[in-house]
Structures are given as structure tokens and as C-alpha cells.
C-alpha positions as CSV (number, residue, x, y, z in Angstrom):
1,M,17.8,1.9,-25.8
2,I,14.3,2.4,-24.4
3,S,13.0,3.6,-27.8
4,F,14.6,0.7,-29.5
5,M,12.7,-1.8,-27.3
6,W,9.5,0.2,-26.9
7,E,7.8,0.0,-30.3
8,P,8.4,-3.8,-30.9
9,L,7.1,-4.6,-27.4
10,I,4.0,-2.5,-27.8
11,A,3.3,-4.0,-31.2
12,A,3.8,-7.5,-29.7
13,I,1.4,-6.8,-26.8
14,K,-1.3,-5.6,-29.2
15,K,-1.1,-8.8,-31.2
16,E,-0.8,-11.3,-28.4
17,P,-4.1,-13.2,-27.8
18,E,-3.0,-15.3,-24.8
19,P,-3.5,-13.6,-21.4
20,D,-0.6,-15.3,-19.7
21,I,1.9,-14.3,-22.4
22,T,0.4,-10.8,-22.4
23,A,0.9,-10.6,-18.7
24,A,4.6,-11.5,-19.1
25,M,5.0,-8.8,-21.7
26,L,3.3,-6.2,-19.4
27,D,5.8,-7.1,-16.7
28,S,8.6,-6.2,-19.1
29,L,6.8,-3.0,-20.0
30,A,6.4,-2.0,-16.4
31,E,10.1,-2.6,-15.8
32,I,11.0,-0.3,-18.7
33,V,8.7,2.4,-17.5
34,D,10.3,2.1,-14.0
35,L,13.7,2.7,-15.5
36,A,12.7,5.5,-17.8
37,E,13.3,9.2,-17.2
38,P,10.4,11.4,-18.0
39,G,12.1,12.8,-21.2
40,Q,12.9,9.4,-22.6
41,L,9.4,8.5,-23.7
42,S,7.6,10.8,-26.1
43,G,3.9,11.6,-25.9
44,P,3.1,9.3,-28.9
45,Q,5.0,6.5,-27.3
46,V,3.1,6.8,-24.0
47,Q,-0.2,7.1,-26.0
48,A,0.7,3.9,-27.8
49,A,1.2,2.0,-24.6
50,F,-2.1,3.2,-23.1
51,G,-3.8,2.2,-26.4
52,A,-2.4,-1.3,-25.9
53,L,-3.6,-1.3,-22.3
54,Q,-7.1,-0.3,-23.4
55,N,-7.1,-3.1,-25.9
56,I,-6.2,-5.5,-23.2
57,L,-8.9,-4.3,-20.8
58,T,-11.5,-4.4,-23.6
59,A,-10.5,-7.9,-24.6
60,A,-10.5,-9.1,-21.0
61,E,-14.0,-7.8,-20.4
62,G,-15.1,-9.6,-23.5
63,R,-13.6,-12.9,-22.3
64,R,-15.3,-12.4,-18.9
65,T,-18.7,-12.1,-20.7
66,Q,-18.0,-15.3,-22.5
67,R,-17.1,-17.1,-19.3
68,N,-20.3,-16.0,-17.6
69,K,-22.3,-17.4,-20.5
70,R,-20.4,-20.7,-20.1
71,V,-21.3,-20.8,-16.4
72,A,-25.0,-20.4,-17.3
73,A,-24.9,-23.1,-20.0
74,E,-26.8,-26.4,-19.3
75,D,-23.7,-28.5,-19.9
76,F,-21.5,-26.7,-17.4
77,D,-19.8,-29.4,-15.3
78,E,-17.0,-29.9,-12.9
79,E,-14.3,-30.2,-15.6
80,E,-15.5,-26.9,-17.1
81,E,-15.5,-25.3,-13.7
82,E,-11.8,-26.3,-13.2
83,A,-10.9,-24.9,-16.6
84,L,-12.8,-21.7,-15.8
85,A,-10.9,-21.3,-12.5
86,A,-7.6,-21.5,-14.3
87,E,-8.8,-18.9,-16.8
88,N,-9.9,-16.6,-14.1
89,E,-6.5,-16.9,-12.4
90,A,-4.8,-16.0,-15.7
91,E,-7.1,-13.0,-16.1
92,E,-6.4,-11.8,-12.5
93,E,-2.6,-11.9,-13.3
94,L,-3.2,-9.9,-16.4
95,Y,-5.2,-7.3,-14.5
96,D,-2.4,-7.2,-11.9
97,Q,0.2,-6.4,-14.6
98,V,-2.0,-3.7,-16.1
99,G,-2.1,-2.2,-12.6
100,S,1.7,-2.4,-12.2
101,C,2.1,-0.6,-15.5
102,L,-0.3,2.2,-14.5
103,G,1.4,2.5,-11.1
104,N,4.8,2.9,-12.7
105,F,3.6,5.4,-15.2
106,L,2.1,7.5,-12.3
107,K,5.3,7.1,-10.2
108,V,7.5,8.3,-13.1
109,F,5.3,10.9,-14.8
110,G,3.0,12.0,-12.0
111,D,0.3,14.5,-13.1
112,A,1.5,14.1,-16.8
113,A,0.2,10.5,-16.7
114,L,-3.2,11.4,-15.2
115,P,-5.0,12.1,-18.5
116,Y,-3.9,8.8,-19.9
117,V,-5.1,6.9,-16.7
118,E,-8.4,8.8,-16.8
119,G,-8.9,7.5,-20.3
120,L,-8.8,4.0,-19.0
121,M,-11.1,4.6,-16.0
122,P,-14.3,3.5,-17.8
123,S,-12.6,0.1,-18.1
124,I,-11.1,0.1,-14.6
125,A,-14.1,1.4,-12.6
126,P,-16.2,-1.8,-13.2
127,L,-13.5,-3.8,-11.3
128,L,-14.6,-2.0,-8.1
129,D,-18.1,-3.4,-8.3
130,K,-18.8,-5.8,-5.4
131,S,-20.0,-8.4,-7.8
132,R,-16.4,-8.7,-9.1
133,P,-13.8,-11.0,-7.4
134,D,-12.0,-9.6,-4.4
135,E,-8.7,-9.8,-6.3
136,E,-10.0,-7.7,-9.2
137,R,-11.3,-5.1,-6.7
138,R,-7.9,-5.1,-5.0
139,I,-6.1,-4.4,-8.2
140,A,-8.5,-1.5,-9.0
141,L,-7.9,-0.1,-5.5
142,C,-4.1,-0.4,-6.1
143,I,-4.5,1.7,-9.2
144,I,-6.5,4.3,-7.2
145,D,-3.9,4.3,-4.5
146,D,-1.1,5.0,-7.0
147,M,-3.1,7.8,-8.6
148,L,-3.8,9.4,-5.2
149,E,-0.2,9.0,-4.1
150,H,1.7,10.1,-7.2
151,S,-0.7,12.6,-8.9
152,P,-1.4,15.8,-6.9
153,A,-4.0,16.8,-9.5
154,G,-5.6,13.4,-9.3
155,R,-5.8,13.6,-5.5
156,T,-7.5,17.0,-5.7
157,K,-9.9,16.0,-8.4
158,Y,-10.9,12.5,-7.2
159,L,-10.2,12.0,-3.5
160,G,-13.6,13.2,-2.3
161,Q,-15.6,10.9,-4.6
162,L,-13.2,7.9,-3.9
163,M,-13.3,8.1,-0.1
164,P,-16.6,6.2,0.2
165,V,-15.2,3.5,-1.9
166,L,-12.0,3.2,0.2
167,L,-13.9,3.4,3.5
168,D,-16.3,0.7,2.4
169,A,-13.5,-1.6,1.3
170,C,-11.8,-1.1,4.7
171,G,-14.5,-3.3,6.1
172,S,-13.9,-6.2,3.6
173,C,-13.2,-9.6,5.0
174,H,-10.6,-10.0,2.3
175,S,-7.3,-8.9,4.0
176,D,-5.5,-7.8,0.8
177,L,-8.4,-5.7,-0.3
178,R,-8.7,-4.2,3.2
179,Q,-4.9,-3.4,3.2
180,C,-5.1,-1.6,-0.1
181,A,-8.2,0.4,1.0
182,V,-6.7,1.6,4.3
183,Y,-3.4,2.4,2.6
184,G,-5.4,4.8,0.3
185,V,-7.0,6.3,3.4
186,G,-3.6,7.0,4.9
187,V,-2.4,8.6,1.6
188,G,-5.5,10.9,1.5
189,A,-5.1,11.8,5.2
190,S,-1.5,12.8,4.8
191,L,-1.2,14.2,1.3
192,A,-4.6,15.9,0.9
193,P,-5.6,16.9,4.4
194,E,-8.0,19.7,3.4
195,V,-10.0,17.6,1.0
196,F,-9.8,14.6,3.4
197,K,-10.9,16.4,6.6
198,Q,-14.6,16.0,6.2
199,H,-14.0,12.2,6.0
200,A,-11.7,12.0,9.0
201,P,-14.2,10.9,11.6
202,A,-15.5,8.1,9.3
203,A,-11.9,7.2,8.5
204,L,-11.1,6.9,12.2
205,A,-14.0,4.5,12.7
206,A,-12.8,2.4,9.8
207,V,-9.2,2.3,10.9
208,T,-10.2,1.6,14.5
209,A,-12.3,-1.4,13.4
210,I,-9.2,-2.9,11.6
211,I,-6.8,-2.3,14.5
212,T,-9.1,-3.6,17.2
213,A,-10.4,-6.7,15.4
214,P,-9.7,-9.8,17.5
215,D,-7.4,-11.3,14.8
216,A,-5.8,-8.0,13.8
217,K,-2.3,-9.3,14.4
218,G,-2.9,-12.7,12.8
219,D,-0.7,-13.8,9.9
220,D,-3.4,-13.0,7.3
221,N,-4.3,-9.6,8.8
222,E,-1.2,-8.1,10.1
223,M,-0.3,-6.3,6.8
224,A,-3.7,-4.5,6.8
225,T,-3.3,-3.7,10.5
226,D,0.1,-2.2,9.9
227,N,-1.3,0.0,7.2
228,A,-4.2,1.0,9.5
229,L,-1.8,2.0,12.2
230,S,0.1,4.1,9.7
231,A,-3.1,5.7,8.6
232,L,-3.9,6.4,12.2
233,A,-0.6,8.2,12.6
234,A,-1.6,10.4,9.7
235,L,-4.9,11.1,11.3
236,I,-3.1,12.1,14.6
237,E,-0.7,14.4,12.7
238,H,-3.2,16.1,10.4
239,H,-6.7,15.7,11.8
240,S,-6.5,16.0,15.6
241,D,-8.7,19.1,15.2
242,V,-11.7,17.0,14.2
243,C,-10.8,13.7,15.9
244,A,-9.9,13.3,19.6
245,A,-6.1,13.0,19.7
246,D,-5.9,11.2,23.1
247,G,-8.0,8.2,22.0
248,M,-6.1,8.0,18.7
249,V,-2.7,8.0,20.4
250,E,-3.7,5.4,22.9
251,L,-4.9,3.1,20.0
252,L,-1.7,3.7,18.0
253,V,0.6,3.0,21.0
254,S,-1.3,-0.2,21.8
255,G,-0.5,-1.5,18.3
256,L,3.2,-0.9,18.3
257,P,5.6,-1.9,17.0
258,L,4.7,-2.4,13.3
259,K,6.5,-5.6,12.1
260,C,4.8,-6.9,9.0
261,D,4.9,-4.0,6.4
262,A,8.5,-2.7,6.5
263,V,7.7,0.4,4.4
264,E,4.9,1.5,6.7
265,A,6.9,0.5,9.8
266,Q,9.7,2.8,8.6
267,K,7.3,5.6,8.0
268,V,5.6,5.3,11.4
269,N,8.9,5.0,13.3
270,E,10.3,8.1,11.7
271,W,7.1,10.0,12.7
272,L,7.4,8.6,16.3
273,V,11.0,9.7,16.5
274,K,10.1,13.2,15.2
275,R,7.3,13.6,17.7
276,L,9.4,12.4,20.7
277,E,12.3,14.6,19.7
278,A,9.7,17.5,19.8
279,Q,8.6,16.3,23.2
280,D,5.0,16.0,21.8
281,Q,2.9,15.5,25.0
282,R,0.1,14.0,22.9
283,L,2.3,11.0,22.1
284,L,3.7,10.8,25.6
285,G,0.3,11.0,27.2
286,P,-0.7,12.2,30.6
287,S,2.1,11.7,33.1
288,N,4.1,10.1,30.3
289,K,1.9,7.0,30.6
290,H,2.8,5.9,27.0
291,L,6.5,6.1,27.5
292,P,7.1,2.5,28.7
293,K,5.4,1.0,25.6
294,L,7.2,3.4,23.3
295,V,10.6,2.4,24.8
296,A,9.8,-1.3,24.5
297,S,8.7,-0.8,20.9
298,F,11.9,1.1,20.1
299,V,14.0,-1.7,21.6
300,E,12.3,-4.3,19.6
301,T,12.5,-2.2,16.4
302,L,16.2,-1.6,16.8
303,G,16.7,-5.3,17.3
304,R,15.5,-5.9,13.7
305,A,18.5,-3.8,12.4
306,T,17.3,-1.8,9.3
307,D,14.2,-3.9,8.6
308,L,11.8,-1.6,10.3
309,V,13.7,1.7,10.6
310,E,16.1,3.6,8.3
311,E,19.7,3.8,9.4
312,G,19.7,7.5,10.4
313,V,16.3,7.2,12.1
314,G,17.5,4.2,14.0
315,L,20.5,6.1,15.4
316,R,18.1,9.0,16.5
317,M,15.8,6.4,18.1
318,A,18.8,5.0,20.0
319,G,19.6,8.6,21.2
320,L,16.1,8.9,22.5
321,L,16.4,5.6,24.4
322,N,19.6,6.8,25.9
323,A,17.9,10.0,27.0
324,L,14.5,8.6,28.0
325,G,15.2,5.0,29.1
326,S,16.1,5.9,32.6
327,S,12.6,7.5,33.0
328,V,11.0,4.1,33.0
329,P,13.4,1.9,35.0
330,G,13.5,-1.7,34.0
331,T,11.5,-1.3,30.8
332,L,14.4,-1.2,28.4
333,E,16.2,-4.1,30.2
334,A,13.1,-6.3,30.2
335,A,12.6,-5.7,26.4
336,F,16.3,-6.5,25.8
337,T,16.2,-9.7,27.8
338,I,13.7,-11.4,25.6
339,M,15.5,-10.8,22.4
340,K,17.6,-13.3,20.5
341,D,21.3,-13.0,20.4
342,K,21.4,-11.4,16.9
343,Q,18.7,-8.9,17.9
344,K,20.6,-8.0,21.0
345,A,23.8,-7.4,18.9
346,N,21.8,-5.2,16.5
347,F,20.4,-3.2,19.4
348,Q,23.8,-2.8,21.1
349,S,25.2,-1.5,17.8
350,Y,22.7,1.2,17.6
351,M,23.1,2.2,21.2
352,S,26.8,2.5,20.7
353,G,26.2,4.8,17.7
354,Q,26.8,2.3,15.0
355,V,24.4,1.0,12.3
356,P,24.2,-2.9,12.5
357,K,25.7,-4.7,9.5
């Protein structure tokens, strides 16, 4: 079935001149790749898809050049500016769909997709330039994140040279760009610790700046902050030999619980449970000073059912609360009191050994 759809779709993508229609076609292509097993697409089929993606990127850059010329023209007016804004939006959607396709190829094929992605890098790398719109830079960073996460060979080959790019973007005022950058930092810290280690102190500084910003928990910034907290957990786990663990743990605990990015929340909560099950004194702190905040965070997390914690991890978290809650009298009860009725029911289900429905 995939082969039946593949060739006509690739042919149609190559012929389509309109960016918005092309973007819709790429959305379908990304879905097909996501459903494919590695053996279902042959080398020539994958090569044809990347050829189409190269054509798209080349055409998009050509249109960008023409738009820049229009801006510089003497007769550029308000009406032309509105038309240009609409065209830029369509181009960003197109780039976003190219990124989705590349991400899915990397997720499904891993290192086997790396040579094809490398072939497109001369067209993707310019999107990282600071003169480009923040949304285009974000898309390029998402592609980098996917390569670092899903291609071990790509991590080994490129992480060192990409770290300065990621760390610089961690300081962006654009929250989505900042989120993508610090996500990549977390990937590098956890999946390629030896390559990453020389960058750990700089990464800690970048992560700390995100977490401690006055508006870190604001609606526009909380996603980036959750990703920074997740990256901080990776630094604690893998790089306490070059970064002071006590300060990192204090910063992490102060930012709990993660509530905006469910994927990162589940990741961090599983790590917290593992560390507490191991009675990790780094996490508990001197004289168990972090335990009250950890207990309160766990209560709030369990009140969200399976939004922020996987079922099995939630049950283990409840077991820890049953074991540790009495060590901090009143903390669990105070956190429970301020919850809404549904959250209380979710929490009570976990504490009785049942996963909330």
C-alpha cells in the first residue's frame, strides 16, 4: 500500500508550484513515513523523497530572494507588505512540514537516514542565521534536535560543533526557539555525555538563565522552562563531576512540578522516582531539606492522573509518598487540601494502588 501511494505523491510534490498545497502534501508524506517500517521503503524511494525535499528548499530560497527584492523596490507599499506577510507565513508552514518529514525519517530509519539529511544540510544551515525569522530558526533547530536524538552517528559527528548554536539560541527572546534549543541541550547531555561534557558548565549557565528568569513560569515561557528543567535533570545525572550537584538539585527542586510539557514532565518524574527509590542523598539534600517540596510536587502530579506521569511510575510515586510522607508531617495534607475534587479523586486512586480512569 505504501509503495502504491509513494511514487504518485512524490511526483505530485515535485510538480506543485504553490507552497501551501506543497505543505499539505508534505504533511501526508510525513504521515506515511511515520507509519512505515524500515523495510517498506527502498533506497531509491527514500532518495526520491529527499530529491523532492531538496527541490522544495531550493525553490523556497529562490522565492525568498525575490521577496527581498520586492521589499527594496521603490514602489513597495502597505498593500505589498501585507501580501508579503502572507507569503512569508506560507513559506514558514512549508519549512515546518519539511522539518516534520525529516524528523519522521530520522525517527524511523535512525542512522540510515543520516546521509540523506546531510545532503540537505547546505539548504537547512542558512535557516540558522540570525538574520532569518525566528520561526525559520526554530524549524532548523527542530531538525537538529531530531538528528541528535534519533541518529547516534549524527550525535557523535555533529554535537560538538552544534553546541554553540544551541547554547546561543537558549538565550533567545523567542520562547519557541528557546524551547527547541534547550531541548537539544538536554538530548546531548543525556545521550552523548562524553562528547557533551566539555560544554556542561556553559550548558548549566544557559539552563539556569531560563529557569531563573522572572517570567519563567509565564504562559509564553513555561514550555521552555519545563525543557530547561528536564535538561537540568540530565546535567545532574550525567555531569555532576564537572558541575556542582548541590546547586543544580536546589534549582531543579525549586522549579517542580513540571506542568506544561507533558513529555518532559513524565521524563523528569520517572527520574525523580528512580532517584528517591535509590535514596539518592543528592536529591534529598542535607538533612532531607528538599523532601517537603518533593512530596508536594508528587501530590500535585498525581492529582493530574496520567497527564504528567506514566501509570506505573505514578503507582511507584504513590508508594514513595506512603513511605516518606510521614517524614514531613502536614506537607502531604496541605498539598491535598488545595486540590480540586477531581484531582483529589485521582490522587486517592493512586494512593490506594489504582490508576485513575
